[in-house]
Amino acid sequence: MPTPSPRPLLMDCDTGIDDAVALLYLCRSDGADLRAVTTVAGNTTAERAARNTLQVLETAGRTRIPVAAGAAATLRGDTHPEAGFVHGEGGLGGVTLPEPAAAPDPRHAVDLIIDTARQAGGDLHILATAPLTNLALALREEPRLPELVPHVTVMGGAVHHPGNISPVAEANIGHDPEAALEVLTAGWDLTLVPLDVTMRENLTEEHRQRLLACGNPVGRLAGEILDFYFAFHEETALPFRGSACHDPLAAGIALGEVAPTTAPRLAVTVDTADGAARGALVADTRGIHRGYPELPGANATVVLETDGTFPELLVERLCQARK
């Protein structure tokens, strides 16, 4: 059988540690044709996230991919604290990298999203691993975007799992609920990768030591930045030293390299009211005891389970020699 062509991708992110590991994974994946990266305020500022992205891409030897900074605040003008307690000062676990040789693309992230979608001729796949402000603004600027982009994968939300910025809200959805609502209900083919599944796929200290020892700069960088991330997870979320695979798992699903074992079609929306449930992903799971039959109004494929083997794939991919 002929080898499938690499999948054209645009990644919209807020480059902290897990975004960086996802970027490194994409750069090492033959199935990914990474056309552009856009950044938004989230784990750090949009501008710092763009700088982090350029540094990560340079480590991977991918200096020609355009990177543009975007929204500095939410749709309603809110700003939120940077997540230094999760991702370290600057967003990359406190690891110091050389100043990137490349400069950010002068376009706003919204313009780069629209331009890349138009140039891809209907083949672009968007992977969003951050608050969805840039995508919502792009939809407002170009209402035909769902026709130009055949598929969108979003790392975000929590269905049965607790939230991570409130009892019910996950960060990427909860930091800009209005934007998330616009993106999730825009009518395009959408896959959601929520905490329910990302918290099941865990990197361990054994994985990190393999990354540090693998002898290439991509694996070494991943191992170095994960140190801070592991400490956070051990203190707050996991009973061992390790981390969830939030953004890397979403990247694997976007590429088709991870096959979900449970991924029902569900109707999803977002709570945008100013109350205790603000930012919660509201998913219609009333068919849970009947195997999640597709109910009226279903607008997203929601990945709830995978087979638990992704961390091994991730480490192998990051440790392989560059082709």
Short mmCIF file of C-alpha atoms in Angstrom, two decimals:
data_model
loop_
_atom_site.label_atom_id
_atom_site.label_comp_id
_atom_site.label_asym_id
_atom_site.label_seq_id
_atom_site.Cartn_x
_atom_site.Cartn_y
_atom_site.Cartn_z
CA MET A 1 0.00 0.00 0.00
CA PRO A 2 1.25 3.52 -0.73
CA THR A 3 2.42 5.56 2.24
CA PRO A 4 -0.20 8.21 3.17
CA SER A 5 0.81 11.80 2.54
CA PRO A 6 1.75 13.79 5.65
CA ARG A 7 -1.23 15.56 7.20
CA PRO A 8 -1.14 19.38 6.83
CA LEU A 9 -1.40 20.82 10.34
CA LEU A 10 -1.62 24.17 12.05
CA MET A 11 -1.08 24.10 15.82
CA ASP A 12 -2.64 26.82 17.96
CA CYS A 13 -1.04 26.70 21.40
CA ASP A 14 0.18 28.56 24.49
CA THR A 15 3.59 26.95 24.57
CA GLY A 16 4.22 25.62 28.02
CA ILE A 17 5.77 22.25 28.73
CA ASP A 18 3.18 19.89 27.27
CA ASP A 19 2.66 22.08 24.18
CA ALA A 20 6.44 21.99 23.66
CA VAL A 21 6.55 18.20 23.93
CA ALA A 22 3.65 17.98 21.46
CA LEU A 23 5.55 20.24 19.04
CA LEU A 24 8.66 18.06 19.33
CA TYR A 25 6.52 14.97 18.68
CA LEU A 26 5.03 16.54 15.55
CA CYS A 27 8.48 17.57 14.32
CA ARG A 28 9.62 13.95 14.66
CA SER A 29 6.51 12.48 12.97
CA ASP A 30 6.59 11.58 9.29
CA GLY A 31 2.80 11.85 9.24
CA ALA A 32 2.82 15.55 10.16
CA ASP A 33 3.27 18.44 7.74
CA LEU A 34 3.39 21.28 10.25
CA ARG A 35 2.52 24.36 8.17
CA ALA A 36 2.29 27.01 10.91
CA VAL A 37 2.05 27.59 14.66
CA THR A 38 -0.02 30.31 16.33
CA THR A 39 0.06 31.28 19.98
CA VAL A 40 -2.39 32.73 22.49
CA ALA A 41 -2.26 33.85 26.10
CA GLY A 42 -2.66 30.91 28.44
CA ASN A 43 0.23 29.11 30.09
CA THR A 44 2.23 32.27 29.41
CA THR A 45 1.73 35.40 27.28
CA ALA A 46 1.07 35.02 23.57
CA GLU A 47 4.39 36.74 22.80
CA ARG A 48 6.39 34.55 25.18
CA ALA A 49 4.63 31.48 23.85
CA ALA A 50 5.71 32.47 20.33
CA ARG A 51 9.29 32.84 21.49
CA ASN A 52 9.14 29.49 23.27
CA THR A 53 7.76 27.92 20.10
CA LEU A 54 10.57 29.31 17.97
CA GLN A 55 13.12 27.94 20.45
CA VAL A 56 11.50 24.51 20.45
CA LEU A 57 11.29 24.39 16.66
CA GLU A 58 14.92 25.46 16.40
CA THR A 59 15.95 22.63 18.70
CA ALA A 60 14.11 20.28 16.33
CA GLY A 61 15.79 21.83 13.28
CA ARG A 62 12.52 23.26 11.95
CA THR A 63 13.29 26.96 11.54
CA ARG A 64 11.14 27.68 8.48
CA ILE A 65 7.74 27.13 10.08
CA PRO A 66 5.98 30.49 10.57
CA VAL A 67 5.04 31.30 14.17
CA ALA A 68 2.66 34.17 14.95
CA ALA A 69 1.46 35.55 18.26
CA GLY A 70 -2.23 36.24 18.75
CA ALA A 71 -4.77 37.18 21.39
CA ALA A 72 -3.44 38.59 24.65
CA ALA A 73 -6.84 38.53 26.38
CA THR A 74 -10.13 36.66 26.20
CA LEU A 75 -13.06 37.59 23.97
CA ARG A 76 -14.57 39.67 26.75
CA GLY A 77 -11.23 41.31 27.59
CA ASP A 78 -10.22 39.32 30.65
CA THR A 79 -6.64 38.40 31.37
CA HIS A 80 -5.63 35.55 33.63
CA PRO A 81 -2.45 34.80 35.57
CA GLU A 82 0.30 32.91 33.79
CA ALA A 83 0.69 29.31 34.90
CA GLY A 84 4.26 29.50 36.15
CA PHE A 85 3.42 27.17 39.02
CA VAL A 86 2.64 24.48 36.42
CA HIS A 87 5.11 25.25 33.63
CA GLY A 88 7.89 27.16 35.38
CA GLU A 89 9.06 30.71 34.81
CA GLY A 90 8.79 31.49 31.11
CA GLY A 91 6.75 28.38 30.38
CA LEU A 92 9.48 25.80 29.67
CA GLY A 93 10.18 24.52 33.16
CA GLY A 94 12.81 27.15 33.87
CA VAL A 95 15.11 25.66 31.20
CA THR A 96 17.21 28.33 29.46
CA LEU A 97 17.48 28.04 25.68
CA PRO A 98 19.42 30.18 23.19
CA GLU A 99 17.62 33.12 21.67
CA PRO A 100 15.89 31.89 18.50
CA ALA A 101 17.48 32.86 15.21
CA ALA A 102 14.07 33.23 13.55
CA ALA A 103 11.70 36.08 14.34
CA PRO A 104 7.95 35.71 14.82
CA ASP A 105 5.82 36.11 11.72
CA PRO A 106 4.64 39.73 11.53
CA ARG A 107 1.04 38.67 10.96
CA HIS A 108 -1.45 38.35 13.79
CA ALA A 109 -2.21 34.73 14.61
CA VAL A 110 -5.75 35.14 13.25
CA ASP A 111 -4.41 36.20 9.86
CA LEU A 112 -1.92 33.32 9.80
CA ILE A 113 -4.71 30.83 10.60
CA ILE A 114 -6.89 32.15 7.78
CA ASP A 115 -4.05 32.45 5.28
CA THR A 116 -2.81 28.92 6.03
CA ALA A 117 -6.31 27.48 5.71
CA ARG A 118 -6.83 29.16 2.34
CA GLN A 119 -3.43 28.05 1.03
CA ALA A 120 -4.03 24.44 2.08
CA GLY A 121 -6.93 24.11 -0.34
CA GLY A 122 -9.30 22.42 2.08
CA ASP A 123 -6.78 19.98 3.55
CA LEU A 124 -5.67 21.78 6.73
CA HIS A 125 -6.18 20.12 10.11
CA ILE A 126 -6.09 22.45 13.14
CA LEU A 127 -4.76 21.17 16.46
CA ALA A 128 -5.70 23.49 19.34
CA THR A 129 -3.99 22.96 22.70
CA ALA A 130 -4.75 26.32 24.35
CA PRO A 131 -7.60 28.70 25.13
CA LEU A 132 -9.64 29.00 21.93
CA THR A 133 -9.58 32.79 21.54
CA ASN A 134 -7.56 32.81 18.32
CA LEU A 135 -9.87 30.31 16.64
CA ALA A 136 -12.98 32.20 17.71
CA LEU A 137 -11.55 35.45 16.33
CA ALA A 138 -10.63 33.68 13.09
CA LEU A 139 -14.21 32.39 12.78
CA ARG A 140 -15.50 35.93 13.19
CA GLU A 141 -13.05 37.21 10.57
CA GLU A 142 -13.67 34.37 8.11
CA PRO A 143 -17.08 32.72 8.64
CA ARG A 144 -16.21 30.20 5.89
CA LEU A 145 -13.39 28.76 7.99
CA PRO A 146 -15.31 25.53 8.80
CA GLU A 147 -15.56 24.93 5.05
CA LEU A 148 -11.81 25.49 4.61
CA VAL A 149 -10.71 23.32 7.54
CA PRO A 150 -11.92 19.71 7.30
CA HIS A 151 -11.10 18.80 10.89
CA VAL A 152 -10.25 20.40 14.24
CA THR A 153 -8.81 18.56 17.25
CA VAL A 154 -9.08 20.37 20.59
CA MET A 155 -7.32 19.34 23.78
CA GLY A 156 -9.78 20.59 26.35
CA GLY A 157 -12.66 20.06 28.68
CA ALA A 158 -13.64 17.45 31.23
CA VAL A 159 -16.65 15.18 30.84
CA HIS A 160 -16.70 12.79 33.81
CA HIS A 161 -13.30 13.87 35.15
CA PRO A 162 -12.89 16.83 37.56
CA GLY A 163 -11.64 20.10 36.14
CA ASN A 164 -8.14 21.43 36.71
CA ILE A 165 -8.84 25.14 37.25
CA SER A 166 -12.13 24.62 39.10
CA PRO A 167 -14.08 21.57 40.23
CA VAL A 168 -15.66 21.40 36.76
CA ALA A 169 -13.59 23.51 34.34
CA GLU A 170 -10.46 22.53 32.41
CA ALA A 171 -8.00 25.31 31.58
CA ASN A 172 -8.25 25.51 27.78
CA ILE A 173 -12.04 25.70 27.84
CA GLY A 174 -12.34 27.51 31.15
CA HIS A 175 -9.95 30.39 30.45
CA ASP A 176 -12.15 31.70 27.61
CA PRO A 177 -15.58 30.03 27.78
CA GLU A 178 -17.12 32.39 25.23
CA ALA A 179 -14.45 31.55 22.67
CA ALA A 180 -14.78 27.84 23.41
CA LEU A 181 -18.54 27.99 22.86
CA GLU A 182 -18.08 29.64 19.46
CA VAL A 183 -15.46 27.11 18.37
CA LEU A 184 -17.27 24.00 19.61
CA THR A 185 -20.51 24.99 17.91
CA ALA A 186 -19.06 26.31 14.62
CA GLY A 187 -20.21 23.30 12.62
CA TRP A 188 -16.87 21.82 11.61
CA ASP A 189 -15.76 18.22 12.11
CA LEU A 190 -14.53 18.35 15.69
CA THR A 191 -12.68 15.97 17.99
CA LEU A 192 -12.34 16.77 21.69
CA VAL A 193 -9.55 15.28 23.80
CA PRO A 194 -10.55 16.00 27.42
CA LEU A 195 -8.94 15.33 30.79
CA ASP A 196 -10.86 12.05 30.97
CA VAL A 197 -8.37 10.51 28.54
CA THR A 198 -5.25 12.66 28.89
CA MET A 199 -5.02 11.87 32.61
CA ARG A 200 -5.00 8.14 31.75
CA GLU A 201 -1.87 8.35 29.58
CA ASN A 202 1.04 9.07 31.95
CA LEU A 203 4.74 9.64 31.48
CA THR A 204 6.93 8.35 34.33
CA GLU A 205 10.40 9.13 35.64
CA GLU A 206 11.66 6.07 33.77
CA HIS A 207 10.42 7.63 30.53
CA ARG A 208 12.08 10.93 31.41
CA GLN A 209 15.42 9.30 32.11
CA ARG A 210 15.26 7.58 28.74
CA LEU A 211 14.63 10.93 27.07
CA LEU A 212 17.61 12.49 28.83
CA ALA A 213 19.86 9.60 27.84
CA CYS A 214 18.75 9.14 24.24
CA GLY A 215 21.48 11.28 22.72
CA ASN A 216 19.58 13.75 20.58
CA PRO A 217 18.61 17.36 21.38
CA VAL A 218 14.89 16.75 20.94
CA GLY A 219 14.70 13.97 23.52
CA ARG A 220 17.05 15.80 25.87
CA LEU A 221 14.99 19.01 25.77
CA ALA A 222 11.79 17.08 26.47
CA GLY A 223 13.42 15.34 29.42
CA GLU A 224 14.76 18.59 30.83
CA ILE A 225 11.51 20.58 30.68
CA LEU A 226 9.44 17.67 32.00
CA ASP A 227 11.32 17.77 35.32
CA PHE A 228 9.32 20.79 36.54
CA TYR A 229 6.07 19.40 35.13
CA PHE A 230 6.59 16.09 36.94
CA ALA A 231 7.09 17.89 40.25
CA PHE A 232 3.82 19.78 39.80
CA HIS A 233 1.88 16.63 38.93
CA GLU A 234 3.33 14.66 41.83
CA GLU A 235 2.36 17.40 44.26
CA THR A 236 -1.16 18.03 42.93
CA ALA A 237 -2.53 15.32 40.67
CA LEU A 238 -0.71 11.97 40.56
CA PRO A 239 0.47 9.54 43.26
CA PHE A 240 3.87 9.18 41.59
CA ARG A 241 6.51 11.30 39.87
CA GLY A 242 5.26 11.73 36.33
CA SER A 243 2.77 13.68 34.25
CA ALA A 244 -0.28 13.45 32.07
CA CYS A 245 0.13 13.56 28.29
CA HIS A 246 -2.39 16.33 27.61
CA ASP A 247 -1.21 18.06 24.43
CA PRO A 248 1.02 15.28 23.05
CA LEU A 249 -1.89 12.82 23.18
CA ALA A 250 -4.09 15.29 21.29
CA ALA A 251 -1.33 15.55 18.69
CA GLY A 252 -1.21 11.76 18.36
CA ILE A 253 -4.98 11.62 17.90
CA ALA A 254 -4.87 14.46 15.35
CA LEU A 255 -2.31 12.51 13.31
CA GLY A 256 -4.32 9.30 13.52
CA GLU A 257 -1.47 7.55 15.34
CA VAL A 258 -3.57 6.94 18.45
CA ALA A 259 -6.76 4.97 18.00
CA PRO A 260 -9.36 5.80 20.66
CA THR A 261 -11.05 2.84 22.32
CA THR A 262 -14.05 4.88 23.47
CA ALA A 263 -14.95 7.99 21.47
CA PRO A 264 -18.68 8.66 21.27
CA ARG A 265 -20.35 11.38 19.26
CA LEU A 266 -21.83 13.77 21.82
CA ALA A 267 -23.62 17.09 21.95
CA VAL A 268 -21.28 19.51 23.70
CA THR A 269 -21.56 23.10 24.79
CA VAL A 270 -19.91 25.36 27.38
CA ASP A 271 -21.24 27.10 30.48
CA THR A 272 -20.55 30.83 30.02
CA ALA A 273 -22.46 32.12 33.03
CA ASP A 274 -20.64 33.85 35.87
CA GLY A 275 -21.16 31.15 38.46
CA ALA A 276 -19.53 28.10 39.98
CA ALA A 277 -19.80 26.16 36.72
CA ARG A 278 -18.33 28.85 34.45
CA GLY A 279 -16.09 27.26 31.84
CA ALA A 280 -17.45 23.75 32.29
CA LEU A 281 -17.78 21.57 29.23
CA VAL A 282 -21.40 20.38 29.17
CA ALA A 283 -21.60 17.06 27.33
CA ASP A 284 -24.77 15.03 26.83
CA THR A 285 -23.71 11.65 28.23
CA ARG A 286 -27.19 10.35 28.99
CA GLY A 287 -26.49 7.34 26.81
CA ILE A 288 -23.58 6.18 28.97
CA HIS A 289 -25.28 2.95 30.07
CA ARG A 290 -26.26 2.03 26.50
CA GLY A 291 -22.80 2.43 24.95
CA TYR A 292 -23.24 6.12 24.08
CA PRO A 293 -25.62 5.93 21.12
CA GLU A 294 -25.48 9.12 19.06
CA LEU A 295 -28.22 11.44 20.32
CA PRO A 296 -29.74 14.40 18.47
CA GLY A 297 -27.52 17.46 18.40
CA ALA A 298 -24.22 15.59 18.53
CA ASN A 299 -21.49 17.98 17.35
CA ALA A 300 -18.18 16.44 18.48
CA THR A 301 -16.34 13.17 18.74
CA VAL A 302 -15.21 13.04 22.38
CA VAL A 303 -12.27 10.76 23.18
CA LEU A 304 -12.85 9.19 26.57
CA GLU A 305 -10.45 6.22 26.50
CA THR A 306 -7.30 5.10 24.71
CA ASP A 307 -5.23 1.98 25.28
CA GLY A 308 -2.56 3.52 27.56
CA THR A 309 0.41 2.89 25.26
CA PHE A 310 0.94 6.44 23.97
CA PRO A 311 3.78 7.36 26.39
CA GLU A 312 5.92 4.57 24.90
CA LEU A 313 5.24 5.81 21.37
CA LEU A 314 6.02 9.37 22.44
CA VAL A 315 9.37 8.48 24.00
CA GLU A 316 10.37 6.31 21.05
CA ARG A 317 9.48 9.09 18.62
CA LEU A 318 11.39 11.78 20.52
CA CYS A 319 14.45 9.56 20.86
CA GLN A 320 14.69 8.51 17.23
CA ALA A 321 17.42 9.97 15.07
CA ARG A 322 16.37 12.79 12.79
CA LYS A 323 15.67 11.63 9.25
#
